[in-house]
PDB file of C-alpha atoms and ligand atoms in Angstrom:
ATOM      1  CA  UNK A  92      19.035 200.566   8.177  1.00 44.00           C
ATOM      2  CA  UNK A  93      18.236 201.164   4.534  1.00 44.00           C
ATOM      3  CA  UNK A  94      20.695 198.568   3.361  1.00 56.00           C
ATOM      4  CA  UNK A  95      20.239 196.916   0.025  1.00 60.00           C
ATOM      5  CA  UNK A  96      18.526 193.563   0.276  1.00 68.00           C
ATOM      6  CA  UNK A  97      20.771 190.993  -1.337  1.00 70.00           C
ATOM      7  CA  UNK A  98      19.255 187.894  -2.926  1.00 71.00           C
ATOM      8  CA  UNK A  99      19.956 184.768  -0.856  1.00 72.00           C
ATOM      9  CA  UNK A 100      21.792 183.016  -3.674  1.00 80.00           C
ATOM     10  CA  UNK A 101      24.503 185.690  -3.978  1.00 89.00           C
ATOM     11  CA  UNK A 102      27.635 184.289  -2.314  1.00 93.00           C
ATOM     12  CA  UNK A 103      29.317 186.212   0.484  1.00 92.00           C
ATOM     13  CA  UNK A 104      32.591 186.335  -1.417  1.00 95.00           C
ATOM     14  CA  UNK A 105      33.760 185.447  -4.907  1.00 96.00           C
ATOM     15  CA  UNK A 106      37.369 185.846  -5.970  1.00 96.00           C
ATOM     16  CA  UNK A 107      37.840 185.603  -9.693  1.00 96.00           C
ATOM     17  CA  UNK A 108      41.406 185.374 -10.982  1.00 96.00           C
ATOM     18  CA  UNK A 109      42.877 187.601  -8.282  1.00 96.00           C
ATOM     19  CA  UNK A 110      46.580 188.383  -8.637  1.00 96.00           C
ATOM     20  CA  UNK A 111      48.716 190.670  -6.530  1.00 96.00           C
ATOM     21  CA  UNK A 112      52.407 191.438  -6.717  1.00 96.00           C
ATOM     22  CA  UNK A 113      54.643 193.743  -4.755  1.00 95.00           C
ATOM     23  CA  UNK A 114      57.424 194.654  -7.166  1.00 93.00           C
ATOM     24  CA  UNK A 115      58.762 191.335  -8.403  1.00 92.00           C
ATOM     25  CA  UNK A 116      57.224 189.426  -5.515  1.00 93.00           C
ATOM     26  CA  UNK A 117      54.076 187.730  -6.858  1.00 93.00           C
ATOM     27  CA  UNK A 118      52.044 186.989  -3.782  1.00 94.00           C
ATOM     28  CA  UNK A 119      48.687 185.918  -5.242  1.00 95.00           C
ATOM     29  CA  UNK A 120      48.688 184.332  -8.665  1.00 94.00           C
ATOM     30  CA  UNK A 121      45.220 183.904 -10.151  1.00 95.00           C
ATOM     31  CA  UNK A 122      43.228 182.919  -7.065  1.00 96.00           C
ATOM     32  CA  UNK A 123      39.561 182.042  -7.649  1.00 96.00           C
ATOM     33  CA  UNK A 124      37.126 180.823  -5.035  1.00 95.00           C
ATOM     34  CA  UNK A 125      33.561 181.164  -3.751  1.00 95.00           C
ATOM     35  CA  UNK A 126      32.553 181.383  -0.119  1.00 95.00           C
ATOM     36  CA  UNK A 127      28.875 180.779   0.550  1.00 93.00           C
ATOM     37  CA  UNK A 128      26.873 182.921   2.903  1.00 92.00           C
ATOM     38  CA  UNK A 129      26.624 181.529   6.378  1.00 91.00           C
ATOM     39  CA  UNK A 130      29.604 179.219   5.981  1.00 93.00           C
ATOM     40  CA  UNK A 131      32.829 179.005   7.922  1.00 96.00           C
ATOM     41  CA  UNK A 132      35.822 178.941   5.627  1.00 96.00           C
ATOM     42  CA  UNK A 133      39.281 178.293   6.986  1.00 95.00           C
ATOM     43  CA  UNK A 134      42.278 179.284   4.891  1.00 94.00           C
ATOM     44  CA  UNK A 135      45.516 177.566   5.676  1.00 91.00           C
ATOM     45  CA  UNK A 136      48.927 178.220   4.264  1.00 87.00           C
ATOM     46  CA  UNK A 137      52.551 178.673   5.163  1.00 85.00           C
ATOM     47  CA  UNK A 138      53.878 181.974   6.404  1.00 84.00           C
ATOM     48  CA  UNK A 139      54.296 184.634   3.747  1.00 86.00           C
ATOM     49  CA  UNK A 140      51.950 183.113   1.130  1.00 88.00           C
ATOM     50  CA  UNK A 141      49.577 186.036   1.014  1.00 90.00           C
ATOM     51  CA  UNK A 142      46.814 185.050   3.408  1.00 91.00           C
ATOM     52  CA  UNK A 143      46.723 188.456   5.071  1.00 90.00           C
ATOM     53  CA  UNK A 144      47.066 190.151   1.678  1.00 93.00           C
ATOM     54  CA  UNK A 145      43.983 188.220   0.552  1.00 93.00           C
ATOM     55  CA  UNK A 146      41.955 189.469   3.523  1.00 91.00           C
ATOM     56  CA  UNK A 147      43.068 193.053   2.857  1.00 90.00           C
ATOM     57  CA  UNK A 148      41.912 192.734  -0.748  1.00 93.00           C
ATOM     58  CA  UNK A 149      38.477 191.636   0.485  1.00 92.00           C
ATOM     59  CA  UNK A 150      37.858 194.847   2.385  1.00 88.00           C
ATOM     60  CA  UNK A 151      39.460 197.097  -0.205  1.00 88.00           C
ATOM     61  CA  UNK A 152      42.518 197.959   1.897  1.00 88.00           C
ATOM     62  CA  UNK A 153      44.647 196.554  -0.929  1.00 92.00           C
ATOM     63  CA  UNK A 154      43.824 196.515  -4.606  1.00 93.00           C
ATOM     64  CA  UNK A 155      44.653 193.428  -6.636  1.00 96.00           C
ATOM     65  CA  UNK A 156      46.552 193.963  -9.893  1.00 96.00           C
ATOM     66  CA  UNK A 157      44.137 191.686 -11.688  1.00 96.00           C
ATOM     67  CA  UNK A 158      40.838 189.965 -11.042  1.00 96.00           C
ATOM     68  CA  UNK A 159      37.521 190.644  -9.372  1.00 96.00           C
ATOM     69  CA  UNK A 160      36.738 190.618  -5.664  1.00 96.00           C
ATOM     70  CA  UNK A 161      32.979 190.301  -5.280  1.00 95.00           C
ATOM     71  CA  UNK A 162      31.510 190.865  -1.853  1.00 94.00           C
ATOM     72  CA  UNK A 163      27.773 190.227  -1.904  1.00 92.00           C
ATOM     73  CA  UNK A 164      28.027 190.718  -5.657  1.00 91.00           C
ATOM     74  CA  UNK A 165      29.794 194.091  -5.527  1.00 90.00           C
ATOM     75  CA  UNK A 166      33.287 194.283  -7.043  1.00 93.00           C
ATOM     76  CA  UNK A 167      35.423 195.820  -4.310  1.00 91.00           C
ATOM     77  CA  UNK A 168      38.498 195.831  -6.555  1.00 88.00           C
ATOM     78  CA  UNK A 169      36.733 198.163  -9.000  1.00 89.00           C
ATOM     79  CA  UNK A 170      35.899 200.769  -6.363  1.00 88.00           C
ATOM     80  CA  UNK A 171      38.087 203.839  -6.219  1.00 86.00           C
ATOM     81  CA  UNK A 172      38.350 205.393  -2.769  1.00 84.00           C
ATOM     82  CA  UNK A 173      39.085 208.774  -4.352  1.00 89.00           C
ATOM     83  CA  UNK A 174      35.619 208.918  -5.915  1.00 91.00           C
ATOM     84  CA  UNK A 175      32.874 210.019  -3.536  1.00 91.00           C
ATOM     85  CA  UNK A 176      30.307 207.517  -4.825  1.00 90.00           C
ATOM     86  CA  UNK A 177      32.714 204.588  -4.605  1.00 89.00           C
ATOM     87  CA  UNK A 178      33.889 205.700  -1.184  1.00 89.00           C
ATOM     88  CA  UNK A 179      30.302 205.544   0.017  1.00 89.00           C
ATOM     89  CA  UNK A 180      29.941 202.027  -1.357  1.00 88.00           C
ATOM     90  CA  UNK A 181      33.209 200.941   0.231  1.00 87.00           C
ATOM     91  CA  UNK A 182      32.110 202.343   3.582  1.00 85.00           C
ATOM     92  CA  UNK A 183      28.786 200.488   3.310  1.00 86.00           C
ATOM     93  CA  UNK A 184      30.593 197.264   2.412  1.00 87.00           C
ATOM     94  CA  UNK A 185      33.063 197.610   5.260  1.00 85.00           C
ATOM     95  CA  UNK A 186      30.118 198.036   7.599  1.00 86.00           C
ATOM     96  CA  UNK A 187      29.227 194.430   6.725  1.00 90.00           C
ATOM     97  CA  UNK A 188      32.645 193.158   7.794  1.00 91.00           C
ATOM     98  CA  UNK A 189      34.069 192.519  11.191  1.00 90.00           C
ATOM     99  CA  UNK A 190      37.831 192.388  11.080  1.00 88.00           C
ATOM    100  CA  UNK A 191      40.167 190.730  13.501  1.00 86.00           C
ATOM    101  CA  UNK A 192      43.597 191.763  12.278  1.00 80.00           C
ATOM    102  CA  UNK A 193      46.559 189.499  12.849  1.00 72.00           C
ATOM    103  CA  UNK A 194      48.208 191.938  15.244  1.00 69.00           C
ATOM    104  CA  UNK A 195      44.952 192.888  16.965  1.00 68.00           C
ATOM    105  CA  UNK A 196      45.334 196.502  15.793  1.00 84.00           C
ATOM    106  CA  UNK A 197      43.620 198.025  18.803  1.00 91.00           C
ATOM    107  CA  UNK A 198      43.716 201.780  19.236  1.00 93.00           C
ATOM    108  CA  UNK A 199      46.381 202.244  21.896  1.00 92.00           C
ATOM    109  CA  UNK A 200      45.034 205.557  23.133  1.00 94.00           C
ATOM    110  CA  UNK A 201      41.537 204.192  23.753  1.00 95.00           C
ATOM    111  CA  UNK A 202      40.303 202.040  26.590  1.00 96.00           C
ATOM    112  CA  UNK A 203      39.080 198.523  25.914  1.00 96.00           C
ATOM    113  CA  UNK A 204      35.529 199.837  26.227  1.00 97.00           C
ATOM    114  CA  UNK A 205      36.085 202.572  23.646  1.00 96.00           C
ATOM    115  CA  UNK A 206      37.839 200.174  21.288  1.00 96.00           C
ATOM    116  CA  UNK A 207      34.821 197.873  21.210  1.00 96.00           C
ATOM    117  CA  UNK A 208      32.379 200.796  21.094  1.00 96.00           C
ATOM    118  CA  UNK A 209      34.273 202.370  18.182  1.00 94.00           C
ATOM    119  CA  UNK A 210      32.483 200.560  15.295  1.00 90.00           C
ATOM    120  CA  UNK A 211      29.126 201.160  16.980  1.00 93.00           C
ATOM    121  CA  UNK A 212      29.836 204.895  17.174  1.00 94.00           C
ATOM    122  CA  UNK A 213      31.202 204.982  13.628  1.00 89.00           C
ATOM    123  CA  UNK A 214      28.599 202.899  11.853  1.00 87.00           C
ATOM    124  CA  UNK A 215      25.392 203.041  13.871  1.00 90.00           C
ATOM    125  CA  UNK A 216      23.185 205.535  15.660  1.00 93.00           C
ATOM    126  CA  UNK A 217      22.944 203.442  18.813  1.00 94.00           C
ATOM    127  CA  UNK A 218      22.377 205.343  22.064  1.00 95.00           C
ATOM    128  CA  UNK A 219      25.187 205.405  24.638  1.00 95.00           C
ATOM    129  CA  UNK A 220      23.064 203.160  26.876  1.00 96.00           C
ATOM    130  CA  UNK A 221      22.637 200.606  24.100  1.00 95.00           C
ATOM    131  CA  UNK A 222      26.355 200.809  23.299  1.00 96.00           C
ATOM    132  CA  UNK A 223      27.218 200.227  26.957  1.00 96.00           C
ATOM    133  CA  UNK A 224      25.045 197.134  27.061  1.00 95.00           C
ATOM    134  CA  UNK A 225      26.419 195.704  23.833  1.00 94.00           C
ATOM    135  CA  UNK A 226      30.066 196.352  24.716  1.00 96.00           C
ATOM    136  CA  UNK A 227      29.525 194.548  28.024  1.00 95.00           C
ATOM    137  CA  UNK A 228      27.921 191.625  26.204  1.00 91.00           C
ATOM    138  CA  UNK A 229      30.772 191.354  23.698  1.00 91.00           C
ATOM    139  CA  UNK A 230      33.498 191.583  26.333  1.00 93.00           C
ATOM    140  CA  UNK A 231      31.759 189.040  28.527  1.00 90.00           C
ATOM    141  CA  UNK A 232      31.531 186.623  25.597  1.00 85.00           C
ATOM    142  CA  UNK A 233      35.286 186.673  25.159  1.00 84.00           C
ATOM    143  CA  UNK A 234      36.032 186.621  28.881  1.00 85.00           C
ATOM    144  CA  UNK A 235      37.546 190.072  29.333  1.00 89.00           C
ATOM    145  CA  UNK A 236      34.642 191.898  30.982  1.00 89.00           C
ATOM    146  CA  UNK A 237      36.902 192.934  33.856  1.00 91.00           C
ATOM    147  CA  UNK A 238      39.229 194.877  31.543  1.00 92.00           C
ATOM    148  CA  UNK A 239      36.769 197.494  30.256  1.00 94.00           C
ATOM    149  CA  UNK A 240      38.646 200.504  31.569  1.00 95.00           C
ATOM    150  CA  UNK A 241      42.136 199.290  30.809  1.00 96.00           C
ATOM    151  CA  UNK A 242      44.289 200.417  27.905  1.00 96.00           C
ATOM    152  CA  UNK A 243      45.657 197.870  25.395  1.00 93.00           C
ATOM    153  CA  UNK A 244      49.223 198.314  26.678  1.00 92.00           C
ATOM    154  CA  UNK A 245      48.082 197.010  30.078  1.00 94.00           C
ATOM    155  CA  UNK A 246      46.803 193.722  28.646  1.00 90.00           C
ATOM    156  CA  UNK A 247      48.481 190.437  27.781  1.00 85.00           C
ATOM    157  CA  UNK A 248      48.757 189.504  24.099  1.00 81.00           C
ATOM    158  CA  UNK A 249      45.967 186.940  24.450  1.00 81.00           C
ATOM    159  CA  UNK A 250      43.683 189.475  26.113  1.00 86.00           C
ATOM    160  CA  UNK A 251      44.339 191.999  23.351  1.00 88.00           C
ATOM    161  CA  UNK A 252      43.391 189.361  20.827  1.00 85.00           C
ATOM    162  CA  UNK A 253      40.097 188.693  22.597  1.00 87.00           C
ATOM    163  CA  UNK A 254      39.292 192.404  22.814  1.00 92.00           C
ATOM    164  CA  UNK A 255      40.021 192.659  19.092  1.00 91.00           C
ATOM    165  CA  UNK A 256      37.621 189.774  18.502  1.00 89.00           C
ATOM    166  CA  UNK A 257      34.959 191.508  20.611  1.00 92.00           C
ATOM    167  CA  UNK A 258      35.443 194.598  18.445  1.00 93.00           C
ATOM    168  CA  UNK A 259      35.234 192.513  15.256  1.00 91.00           C
ATOM    169  CA  UNK A 260      31.792 191.195  16.211  1.00 90.00           C
ATOM    170  CA  UNK A 261      30.640 194.476  17.766  1.00 90.00           C
ATOM    171  CA  UNK A 262      27.998 195.408  15.214  1.00 89.00           C
ATOM    172  CA  UNK A 263      26.799 191.961  14.149  1.00 87.00           C
ATOM    173  CA  UNK A 264      28.680 191.932  10.864  1.00 91.00           C
ATOM    174  CA  UNK A 265      27.615 189.668   8.016  1.00 92.00           C
ATOM    175  CA  UNK A 266      31.176 188.483   7.419  1.00 94.00           C
ATOM    176  CA  UNK A 267      33.811 188.139  10.099  1.00 93.00           C
ATOM    177  CA  UNK A 268      37.403 188.022   8.907  1.00 93.00           C
ATOM    178  CA  UNK A 269      39.753 186.520  11.447  1.00 90.00           C
ATOM    179  CA  UNK A 270      43.460 186.608  10.780  1.00 89.00           C
ATOM    180  CA  UNK A 271      44.921 183.892  13.000  1.00 87.00           C
ATOM    181  CA  UNK A 272      42.446 184.240  15.858  1.00 83.00           C
ATOM    182  CA  UNK A 273      44.073 181.562  17.978  1.00 82.00           C
ATOM    183  CA  UNK A 274      47.715 182.586  17.724  1.00 79.00           C
ATOM    184  CA  UNK A 275      48.987 183.729  21.089  1.00 76.00           C
ATOM    185  CA  UNK A 276      46.133 182.098  22.979  1.00 79.00           C
ATOM    186  CA  UNK A 277      46.515 179.148  25.301  1.00 83.00           C
ATOM    187  CA  UNK A 278      44.785 175.934  24.128  1.00 85.00           C
ATOM    188  CA  UNK A 279      41.796 176.372  26.430  1.00 83.00           C
ATOM    189  CA  UNK A 280      41.191 179.966  25.400  1.00 80.00           C
ATOM    190  CA  UNK A 281      41.710 179.033  21.797  1.00 84.00           C
ATOM    191  CA  UNK A 282      39.070 176.287  22.074  1.00 86.00           C
ATOM    192  CA  UNK A 283      36.741 178.775  23.795  1.00 83.00           C
ATOM    193  CA  UNK A 284      37.148 181.169  20.884  1.00 83.00           C
ATOM    194  CA  UNK A 285      36.381 178.348  18.423  1.00 89.00           C
ATOM    195  CA  UNK A 286      33.197 177.595  20.350  1.00 88.00           C
ATOM    196  CA  UNK A 287      32.261 181.253  20.277  1.00 83.00           C
ATOM    197  CA  UNK A 288      32.739 181.285  16.511  1.00 88.00           C
ATOM    198  CA  UNK A 289      30.482 178.231  16.187  1.00 91.00           C
ATOM    199  CA  UNK A 290      27.879 179.790  18.465  1.00 86.00           C
ATOM    200  CA  UNK A 291      27.821 183.094  16.571  1.00 83.00           C
ATOM    201  CA  UNK A 292      27.589 181.173  13.356  1.00 88.00           C
ATOM    202  CA  UNK A 293      24.681 179.144  14.681  1.00 88.00           C
ATOM    203  CA  UNK A 294      22.766 181.948  16.347  1.00 83.00           C
ATOM    204  CA  UNK A 295      23.477 184.941  14.119  1.00 81.00           C
ATOM    205  CA  UNK A 296      24.300 183.159  10.857  1.00 85.00           C
ATOM    206  CA  UNK A 297      27.523 185.109  10.410  1.00 89.00           C
ATOM    207  CA  UNK A 298      29.900 184.034   7.651  1.00 94.00           C
ATOM    208  CA  UNK A 299      33.434 183.478   8.901  1.00 95.00           C
ATOM    209  CA  UNK A 300      36.635 183.569   6.906  1.00 96.00           C
ATOM    210  CA  UNK A 301      39.365 182.419   9.197  1.00 95.00           C
ATOM    211  CA  UNK A 302      43.058 182.288   8.582  1.00 93.00           C
ATOM    212  CA  UNK A 303      44.733 179.745  10.715  1.00 89.00           C
ATOM    213  CA  UNK A 304      47.822 177.647  11.208  1.00 82.00           C
ATOM    214  CA  UNK A 305      45.976 175.551  13.723  1.00 81.00           C
ATOM    215  CA  UNK A 306      44.852 172.319  12.132  1.00 80.00           C
ATOM    216  CA  UNK A 307      42.781 171.325  15.182  1.00 82.00           C
ATOM    217  CA  UNK A 308      40.890 174.595  14.825  1.00 85.00           C
ATOM    218  CA  UNK A 309      40.337 173.931  11.121  1.00 87.00           C
ATOM    219  CA  UNK A 310      38.926 170.486  11.865  1.00 87.00           C
ATOM    220  CA  UNK A 311      36.680 171.850  14.562  1.00 89.00           C
ATOM    221  CA  UNK A 312      35.076 174.815  12.848  1.00 93.00           C
ATOM    222  CA  UNK A 313      35.489 174.623   9.064  1.00 94.00           C
ATOM    223  CA  UNK A 314      32.734 173.898   6.549  1.00 93.00           C
ATOM    224  CA  UNK A 315      35.120 174.860   3.786  1.00 95.00           C
ATOM    225  CA  UNK A 316      38.876 174.581   3.705  1.00 94.00           C
ATOM    226  CA  UNK A 317      41.332 176.228   1.401  1.00 94.00           C
ATOM    227  CA  UNK A 318      45.069 176.147   1.247  1.00 91.00           C
ATOM    228  CA  UNK A 319      47.317 178.759  -0.294  1.00 91.00           C
ATOM    229  CA  UNK A 320      50.878 177.877  -1.213  1.00 88.00           C
ATOM    230  CA  UNK A 321      53.291 179.668  -3.515  1.00 86.00           C
ATOM    231  CA  UNK A 322      50.656 182.176  -4.594  1.00 88.00           C
ATOM    232  CA  UNK A 323      48.150 179.541  -5.697  1.00 91.00           C
ATOM    233  CA  UNK A 324      45.100 178.059  -4.120  1.00 92.00           C
ATOM    234  CA  UNK A 325      46.283 174.451  -4.065  1.00 90.00           C
ATOM    235  CA  UNK A 326      43.065 173.063  -2.669  1.00 90.00           C
ATOM    236  CA  UNK A 327      39.640 174.447  -1.781  1.00 93.00           C
ATOM    237  CA  UNK A 328      36.329 172.778  -1.036  1.00 94.00           C
ATOM    238  CA  UNK A 329      34.057 171.216   1.580  1.00 93.00           C
ATOM    239  CA  UNK A 330      36.127 170.340   4.656  1.00 91.00           C
ATOM    240  CA  UNK A 331      35.420 166.619   4.577  1.00 90.00           C
ATOM    241  CA  UNK A 332      36.322 166.377   0.923  1.00 90.00           C
ATOM    242  CA  UNK A 333      39.536 168.332   1.386  1.00 88.00           C
ATOM    243  CA  UNK A 334      40.579 166.220   4.350  1.00 84.00           C
ATOM    244  CA  UNK A 335      39.790 163.040   2.403  1.00 86.00           C
ATOM    245  CA  UNK A 336      41.734 164.067  -0.690  1.00 83.00           C
ATOM    246  CA  UNK A 337      44.855 164.634   1.407  1.00 75.00           C
ATOM    247  CA  UNK A 338      46.667 167.125  -0.802  1.00 76.00           C
ATOM    248  CA  UNK A 339      50.450 166.832  -0.290  1.00 76.00           C
ATOM    249  CA  UNK A 340      50.774 170.443   0.903  1.00 72.00           C
ATOM    250  CA  UNK A 341      47.931 169.984   3.382  1.00 75.00           C
ATOM    251  CA  UNK A 342      49.344 166.651   4.479  1.00 75.00           C
ATOM    252  CA  UNK A 343      52.692 168.313   5.091  1.00 74.00           C
ATOM    253  CA  UNK A 344      50.974 171.011   7.123  1.00 71.00           C
ATOM    254  CA  UNK A 345      49.098 168.505   9.245  1.00 69.00           C
ATOM    255  CA  UNK A 346      52.067 166.222   9.821  1.00 69.00           C
ATOM    256  CA  UNK A 347      54.499 169.119  10.355  1.00 67.00           C
ATOM    257  CA  UNK A 348      56.951 167.535   7.925  1.00 66.00           C
ATOM    258  CA  UNK A 349      59.893 169.715   6.959  1.00 68.00           C
ATOM    259  CA  UNK A 350      60.219 167.997   3.603  1.00 67.00           C
ATOM    260  CA  UNK A 351      57.429 168.359   1.009  1.00 69.00           C
ATOM    261  CA  UNK A 352      55.889 170.815  -1.438  1.00 68.00           C
ATOM    262  CA  UNK A 353      56.076 173.652   1.105  1.00 64.00           C
ATOM    263  CA  UNK A 354      59.584 175.047   0.915  1.00 63.00           C
ATOM    264  CA  UNK A 355      61.141 176.636   3.949  1.00 57.00           C
ATOM    265  CA  UNK A 356      62.997 179.715   2.746  1.00 54.00           C
TER     266      UNK A 356
HETATM  267  N1  ATP B 437      52.120 196.313   1.779  1.00 81.56           N
HETATM  268  C1  ATP B 437      53.049 195.451   1.344  1.00 81.56           C
HETATM  269  N2  ATP B 437      54.114 195.874   0.620  1.00 81.56           N
HETATM  270  C2  ATP B 437      55.028 195.013   0.163  1.00 81.56           C
HETATM  271  N3  ATP B 437      54.999 193.683   0.381  1.00 81.56           N
HETATM  272  C3  ATP B 437      53.987 193.210   1.104  1.00 81.56           C
HETATM  273  C4  ATP B 437      52.953 194.054   1.621  1.00 81.56           C
HETATM  274  N4  ATP B 437      52.067 193.297   2.293  1.00 81.56           N
HETATM  275  C5  ATP B 437      52.521 192.030   2.202  1.00 81.56           C
HETATM  276  N5  ATP B 437      53.663 191.972   1.488  1.00 81.56           N
HETATM  277  C6  ATP B 437      54.406 190.746   1.154  1.00 81.56           C
HETATM  278  O1  ATP B 437      53.478 189.792   0.677  1.00 81.56           O
HETATM  279  C7  ATP B 437      53.836 188.485   1.112  1.00 81.56           C
HETATM  280  C8  ATP B 437      52.667 187.834   1.800  1.00 81.56           C
HETATM  281  O2  ATP B 437      52.406 188.512   3.014  1.00 81.56           O
HETATM  282  P1  ATP B 437      51.200 188.114   3.970  1.00 81.56           P
HETATM  283  O3  ATP B 437      51.256 189.045   5.116  1.00 81.56           O
HETATM  284  O4  ATP B 437      49.927 188.070   3.200  1.00 81.56           O
HETATM  285  O5  ATP B 437      51.604 186.640   4.401  1.00 81.56           O
HETATM  286  P2  ATP B 437      50.772 185.601   5.286  1.00 81.56           P
HETATM  287  O6  ATP B 437      50.419 184.447   4.414  1.00 81.56           O
HETATM  288  O7  ATP B 437      49.679 186.308   5.970  1.00 81.56           O
HETATM  289  O8  ATP B 437      51.908 185.116   6.314  1.00 81.56           O
HETATM  290  P3  ATP B 437      51.817 184.820   7.922  1.00 81.56           P
HETATM  291  O9  ATP B 437      51.259 183.445   8.061  1.00 81.56           O
HETATM  292  O10 ATP B 437      53.247 184.885   8.354  1.00 81.56           O
HETATM  293  O11 ATP B 437      50.973 185.880   8.537  1.00 81.56           O
HETATM  294  C9  ATP B 437      55.085 188.650   1.961  1.00 81.56           C
HETATM  295  O12 ATP B 437      56.203 188.351   1.154  1.00 81.56           O
HETATM  296  C10 ATP B 437      55.070 190.115   2.346  1.00 81.56           C
HETATM  297  O13 ATP B 437      56.365 190.593   2.508  1.00 81.56           O
HETATM  298 MG1   MG B 438      49.350 186.889   7.868  1.00 81.56          MG
END
């Protein structure tokens, strides 16, 4: 597809001193991390700590006030959507991402089929026959094949989430961003989605960056675990190491304690 070949040792994502405030509300305060290609990173953190803001910075939907956001070596934060050349680069970078937004963000006026076909029509020159086949495959993988002709409003919250996941993986992205994929799903469906993530990771080598409150999910899928609290990355590293080091904030998260470094405001 004429895409630039990226050397294998360039990480999928590097954040270097990323800060973001909204007015006086400092949401991210000097966050630095590296996510290797082909890994599954799970980011944990209490509500309102900037996890979704972080994901939006990755795809250039939000600009950090400070710091670099390297995606396959390209600084997304330095790209200016108003400049034609940068816009082209941003578009090419976004093509590499699959995004599962926290609220699903399906197009309400499109059927399930058209929602999943949307990135294929936007970013590829696939034939309608090929699109049909791929949409069916994606919907079958997430167990909503029967809902192709329905509109989002006709679906349950969990079904919408699965359709959104099918759309996120529609064009075999290099990096899949999942903002709380399991919220709103029953435990069995949530486990099924985790298995799908592992399978896609194994078979297609996709890199996953998953935001989750679900500690069982983190244990099941993560190679790398990070935790954001009060604007800072309080811990980040290989899953086993992070679990072993038992950071107080992580410990509080896992034990659901109401007293600890995470303040309930
Ligand atoms: N566009 C925006 N304008 C102003 N404030 C914003 C904006 N987006 C996010 N915020 C603020 O940034 C903070 C972090 O929000 P964010 O959505 O990233 O939290 P989160 O960690 O994803 O929480 P949750 O687990 O509840 O989804 C919140 O205080 C929120 O109000
Ligand atoms: Mg969020």
